[in-house]
């Protein structure tokens, strides 16, 4: 159940749309994963680092003041308290242990805002691996603090000057590097995206979020929640918290995309609401594109949601009716961020703030519900943007 088909499809979405030279590497990756995923030694090593290095389990915190304000019982799954400040480290840690098992000595990754780059540089320092990060020239300028972090931890940053000089172009360059050095190099993809088996791997490494949250809510409330809410960029924190609730049909799964300046403005990143099936970065997904099938530039105030596609499993869950998705504007996200800060003393990432903003919508959520919201990351990285607007 919930596993992709043999060729990596979730329903109509997914697959391996890559040059032939990469197919053996993807097959090796899946074979290695299938061998180690039930291996007690691998599980024990991953658990050790998740606990002692990342700080898991993350708390499931009952946000009393926010609950009162929204007239719901709201629990926050505190992924912001992980080492490096977001959920991304759950995946980079799992993948680097897998790379070690495969005998790779070098790691590459793409990054947009730098959050995935920092999580990758962190685990490379931890494991003593060479680390090369591809980043758009535009993003290097905008995210200089994260560039300094990665450099301090020993990573080399490669500036990408093609196309729009952002994440989409950095991803293309990372794939090119991987094709050339696949022998000794593992490519750590940062969301539940890309060719099979990445969407499966990333989801499984992130599913620790929902596994803990399900146990924690049963401990604290002796019942399952009415709804689980998460923001959606590529889909990794959402699938991570949803996975262990998918079979609980009474639990609504709600994803929140970035409506940017509005869904009719062409300045948004709402790939589930407004995308059409297309191939982007190795798999078939819902993609923002023009009438000629050219990829459209995405826009969101939060860099982590600013991507013109969304991973295959979420596309499938949406199409099958299990996942509901909504879109929240830049302005409402900023308001959601401010409200949580004032009410609870927690500064959330702007990505997460999109999910927070949905809590005000009684038409969608009703009243007096028990809700778990994935607090995917902390907002320190966004302070400059936040203070410009608030
Ligand atoms: C990267 C990021 C996201 C978006 O990525 P997903 O793969 O959709 O989870 C959301 N929140 C934070 C804090 C992020 O850093």
Coordinates of N, CA and C in Angstrom, one line a residue, residues 38-160:
X38 N 15.4 -2.5 6.1 CA 14.9 -3.3 7.3 C 16.1 -3.9 8.0
X39 N 17.3 -3.5 7.7 CA 18.5 -4.0 8.3 C 18.7 -3.3 9.7
X40 N 18.6 -4.1 10.8 CA 18.7 -3.6 12.1 C 19.9 -2.6 12.4
X41 N 21.0 -2.9 11.8 CA 22.2 -2.1 12.0 C 22.0 -0.7 11.4
X42 N 21.4 -0.7 10.1 CA 21.1 0.6 9.5 C 20.1 1.4 10.3
X43 N 19.0 0.7 10.7 CA 18.0 1.4 11.4 C 18.5 2.0 12.7
X44 N 19.4 1.2 13.4 CA 19.9 1.6 14.7 C 20.8 2.9 14.5
X45 N 21.6 2.9 13.4 CA 22.5 4.0 13.1 C 21.7 5.3 12.8
X46 N 20.7 5.1 12.0 CA 19.8 6.3 11.7 C 19.1 6.8 12.9
X47 N 18.6 5.9 13.7 CA 17.9 6.3 15.0 C 18.8 7.0 15.9
X48 N 20.1 6.5 16.0 CA 21.1 7.1 16.9 C 21.3 8.6 16.5
X49 N 21.5 8.9 15.2 CA 21.8 10.2 14.8 C 20.5 11.1 14.9
X50 N 19.3 10.5 14.6 CA 18.1 11.3 14.7 C 17.9 11.7 16.1
X51 N 18.2 10.9 17.0 CA 18.0 11.2 18.4 C 19.1 12.1 19.0
X52 N 20.4 11.7 18.8 CA 21.5 12.4 19.5 C 22.0 13.6 18.7
X53 N 21.8 13.6 17.4 CA 22.3 14.7 16.6 C 21.2 15.7 16.2
X54 N 20.1 15.2 15.7 CA 19.0 16.0 15.3 C 18.1 16.5 16.5
X55 N 18.0 15.6 17.5 CA 17.2 16.0 18.7 C 15.8 15.4 18.7
X56 N 15.6 14.4 17.9 CA 14.3 13.8 17.9 C 14.0 12.9 19.1
X57 N 12.8 12.6 19.5 CA 11.5 13.1 18.8 C 11.3 14.6 19.0
X58 N 10.8 15.3 18.0 CA 10.4 16.7 18.2 C 9.1 16.7 19.0
X59 N 8.9 17.8 19.8 CA 7.6 17.8 20.6 C 6.4 18.0 19.7
X60 N 5.3 17.5 20.2 CA 4.0 17.8 19.7 C 3.4 18.8 20.7
X61 N 3.3 20.1 20.4 CA 3.0 21.1 21.4 C 1.6 21.6 21.2
X62 N 0.8 21.6 22.3 CA -0.5 22.1 22.3 C -0.4 23.7 22.4
X63 N -0.8 24.3 21.3 CA -0.7 25.8 21.2 C -1.9 26.4 21.8
X64 N -1.9 26.7 23.1 CA -3.1 27.0 23.9 C -3.7 28.4 23.4
X65 N -2.8 29.4 23.3 CA -3.4 30.7 22.9 C -3.9 30.7 21.5
X66 N -3.2 30.1 20.6 CA -3.6 30.0 19.2 C -4.9 29.2 19.1
X67 N -5.0 28.2 19.9 CA -6.2 27.3 19.9 C -7.5 28.2 20.3
X68 N -7.3 29.0 21.4 CA -8.3 29.8 21.8 C -8.8 30.8 20.8
X69 N -7.7 31.4 20.1 CA -8.0 32.4 19.1 C -8.8 31.8 17.9
X70 N -8.4 30.6 17.5 CA -9.0 30.0 16.3 C -10.2 29.2 16.6
X71 N -10.5 28.9 17.9 CA -11.6 28.1 18.3 C -11.4 26.6 17.8
X72 N -10.2 26.1 17.9 CA -9.9 24.7 17.6 C -8.9 24.3 18.7
X73 N -8.6 23.0 18.7 CA -7.5 22.5 19.5 C -6.3 22.3 18.6
X74 N -5.3 23.1 18.7 CA -4.2 23.0 17.7 C -2.9 22.5 18.3
X75 N -2.4 21.5 17.7 CA -1.1 20.9 18.1 C -0.1 21.3 17.0
X76 N 1.1 21.7 17.4 CA 2.2 22.0 16.5 C 3.2 20.9 16.6
X77 N 3.5 20.3 15.4 CA 4.6 19.3 15.4 C 5.9 20.1 15.1
X78 N 6.8 20.2 16.1 CA 7.9 21.2 16.2 C 9.1 20.7 15.4
X79 N 9.0 20.6 14.1 CA 10.2 20.3 13.3 C 11.2 21.5 13.3
X80 N 10.7 22.7 13.7 CA 11.6 23.9 13.8 C 12.7 23.7 14.9
X81 N 12.4 22.7 15.8 CA 13.4 22.5 16.9 C 14.5 21.5 16.5
X82 N 14.4 20.9 15.3 CA 15.5 20.0 14.8 C 16.8 20.8 14.7
X83 N 17.9 20.1 14.8 CA 19.2 20.7 14.4 C 19.1 21.2 13.0
X84 N 19.6 22.4 12.7 CA 19.5 23.2 11.5 C 18.1 23.8 11.2
X85 N 17.2 23.6 12.1 CA 16.0 24.4 12.1 C 14.8 24.1 11.2
X86 N 14.8 22.9 10.7 CA 13.7 22.5 9.8 C 13.7 21.0 9.7
X87 N 12.7 20.5 8.9 CA 12.6 19.0 8.7 C 13.6 18.5 7.8
X88 N 14.3 19.3 7.0 CA 15.1 18.8 5.9 C 16.2 17.8 6.3
X89 N 16.7 18.0 7.5 CA 17.8 17.2 8.0 C 17.4 15.7 8.2
X90 N 16.1 15.4 8.4 CA 15.6 14.0 8.4 C 16.0 13.3 7.2
X91 N 15.8 13.9 6.0 CA 16.1 13.3 4.7 C 17.6 13.3 4.4
X92 N 18.3 14.4 4.7 CA 19.7 14.4 4.3 C 20.5 13.4 5.1
X93 N 20.1 13.2 6.4 CA 20.8 12.2 7.2 C 20.5 10.8 6.7
X94 N 19.3 10.5 6.4 CA 19.0 9.2 5.8 C 19.7 8.9 4.5
X95 N 19.8 9.9 3.7 CA 20.4 9.7 2.4 C 21.9 9.6 2.5
X96 N 22.6 10.3 3.4 CA 24.0 10.2 3.5 C 24.4 8.8 4.1
X97 N 23.6 8.3 5.0 CA 23.9 6.9 5.5 C 23.8 5.9 4.4
X98 N 22.8 6.1 3.5 CA 22.6 5.3 2.3 C 23.8 5.4 1.4
X99 N 24.3 6.6 1.2 CA 25.5 6.9 0.3 C 26.7 6.1 0.8
X100 N 26.9 6.2 2.2 CA 28.0 5.5 2.8 C 27.9 4.0 2.5
X101 N 26.7 3.4 2.7 CA 26.5 2.0 2.4 C 26.8 1.6 0.9
X102 N 26.6 2.6 0.0 CA 26.9 2.3 -1.4 C 28.3 2.6 -1.7
X103 N 29.1 3.0 -0.7 CA 30.5 3.2 -0.9 C 30.9 4.5 -1.6
X104 N 30.0 5.5 -1.6 CA 30.2 6.8 -2.3 C 31.1 7.6 -1.4
X105 N 31.9 8.5 -2.0 CA 32.8 9.4 -1.2 C 32.4 10.8 -1.4
X106 N 31.5 11.1 -2.3 CA 31.3 12.5 -2.6 C 29.7 12.7 -2.7
X107 N 29.3 13.9 -2.2 CA 27.9 14.2 -2.2 C 27.7 15.5 -3.0
X108 N 26.6 15.5 -3.8 CA 26.2 16.8 -4.4 C 24.8 17.0 -4.1
X109 N 24.4 18.3 -4.1 CA 23.0 18.7 -3.9 C 22.7 20.0 -4.6
X110 N 21.4 20.3 -4.8 CA 21.0 21.6 -5.3 C 20.4 22.3 -4.2
X111 N 20.4 23.6 -4.2 CA 19.6 24.3 -3.2 C 19.1 25.7 -3.8
X112 N 18.0 26.1 -3.2 CA 17.4 27.4 -3.7 C 17.7 28.4 -2.6
X113 N 16.9 28.4 -1.5 CA 17.1 29.3 -0.4 C 18.4 28.9 0.4
X114 N 18.8 27.7 0.2 CA 20.0 27.3 1.0 C 19.7 26.4 2.1
X115 N 18.4 26.2 2.4 CA 18.0 25.3 3.6 C 18.5 23.9 3.3
X116 N 18.2 23.4 2.2 CA 18.6 22.0 1.9 C 20.1 21.9 1.7
X117 N 20.7 23.0 1.2 CA 22.2 23.0 1.1 C 22.8 22.9 2.5
X118 N 22.3 23.7 3.4 CA 22.8 23.7 4.8 C 22.6 22.3 5.4
X119 N 21.4 21.7 5.3 CA 21.2 20.4 5.8 C 22.1 19.3 5.2
X120 N 22.5 19.5 3.9 CA 23.4 18.6 3.3 C 24.8 18.8 3.7
X121 N 25.2 20.1 3.8 CA 26.6 20.4 4.2 C 26.8 19.9 5.7
X122 N 25.8 20.0 6.5 CA 25.8 19.6 7.9 C 26.1 18.1 8.0
X123 N 25.4 17.2 7.2 CA 25.6 15.8 7.4 C 26.9 15.4 6.7
X124 N 27.3 16.1 5.7 CA 28.6 15.8 5.1 C 29.8 16.1 6.0
X125 N 29.7 17.2 6.8 CA 30.7 17.4 7.9 C 30.7 16.3 8.9
X126 N 29.4 15.9 9.3 CA 29.3 14.9 10.3 C 29.9 13.6 9.8
X127 N 29.8 13.2 8.5 CA 30.2 11.9 8.0 C 31.6 12.1 7.3
X128 N 32.2 13.2 7.3 CA 33.5 13.4 6.6 C 33.4 13.2 5.1
X129 N 32.4 13.6 4.4 CA 32.3 13.5 3.0 C 32.5 14.8 2.3
X130 N 33.1 14.7 1.0 CA 33.2 15.9 0.2 C 31.8 16.3 -0.2
X131 N 31.6 17.6 -0.2 CA 30.3 18.2 -0.5 C 30.3 19.3 -1.5
X132 N 29.6 19.1 -2.6 CA 29.5 20.2 -3.6 C 28.0 20.6 -3.8
X133 N 27.8 21.9 -3.6 CA 26.4 22.4 -3.7 C 26.2 23.3 -4.9
X134 N 25.2 23.0 -5.7 CA 24.8 23.9 -6.8 C 23.8 24.8 -6.4
X135 N 24.0 26.1 -6.7 CA 23.1 27.2 -6.3 C 23.1 28.3 -7.4
X136 N 21.9 28.7 -7.7 CA 21.8 29.8 -8.7 C 22.5 31.1 -8.2
X137 N 23.1 31.8 -9.2 CA 23.9 33.0 -8.9 C 23.0 34.0 -8.1
X138 N 21.7 34.1 -8.6 CA 20.7 35.0 -8.0 C 20.5 34.6 -6.5
X139 N 20.3 33.3 -6.3 CA 20.1 32.9 -4.9 C 21.3 33.1 -4.0
X140 N 22.5 32.9 -4.6 CA 23.7 33.1 -3.8 C 23.8 34.5 -3.2
X141 N 23.3 35.4 -4.1 CA 23.3 36.8 -3.6 C 22.2 37.1 -2.5
X142 N 21.0 36.4 -2.8 CA 19.9 36.7 -1.8 C 20.1 36.0 -0.5
X143 N 20.9 34.9 -0.5 CA 20.9 34.0 0.7 C 22.4 33.9 1.2
X144 N 23.0 35.0 1.4 CA 24.4 35.0 1.7 C 24.7 34.3 3.0
X145 N 23.8 34.5 4.0 CA 24.1 33.8 5.3 C 24.2 32.3 5.2
X146 N 23.3 31.7 4.4 CA 23.3 30.3 4.2 C 24.6 29.8 3.4
X147 N 25.0 30.7 2.5 CA 26.2 30.4 1.7 C 27.4 30.4 2.7
X148 N 27.4 31.3 3.6 CA 28.5 31.3 4.6 C 28.5 30.1 5.6
X149 N 27.3 29.7 5.9 CA 27.1 28.5 6.8 C 27.7 27.3 6.1
X150 N 27.3 27.1 4.8 CA 27.7 25.9 4.1 C 29.2 25.9 3.9
X151 N 29.8 27.1 3.6 CA 31.2 27.2 3.4 C 32.0 26.9 4.7
X152 N 31.5 27.4 5.8 CA 32.1 27.2 7.1 C 32.1 25.7 7.5
X153 N 31.1 25.0 7.0 CA 31.1 23.5 7.3 C 31.9 22.7 6.2
X154 N 32.6 23.4 5.3 CA 33.5 22.7 4.4 C 32.9 22.4 3.0
X155 N 31.7 22.9 2.7 CA 31.1 22.6 1.4 C 31.7 23.6 0.4
X156 N 31.8 23.1 -0.9 CA 32.1 24.0 -2.0 C 30.8 24.4 -2.7
X157 N 30.6 25.7 -2.9 CA 29.4 26.2 -3.6 C 29.7 26.5 -5.0
X158 N 28.9 26.0 -5.9 CA 29.0 26.2 -7.4 C 27.9 27.1 -7.8
X159 N 28.3 28.3 -8.3 CA 27.4 29.3 -8.8 C 26.9 29.0 -10.2
X160 N 25.6 29.0 -10.4 CA 25.0 28.6 -11.6 C 24.4 29.9 -12.3

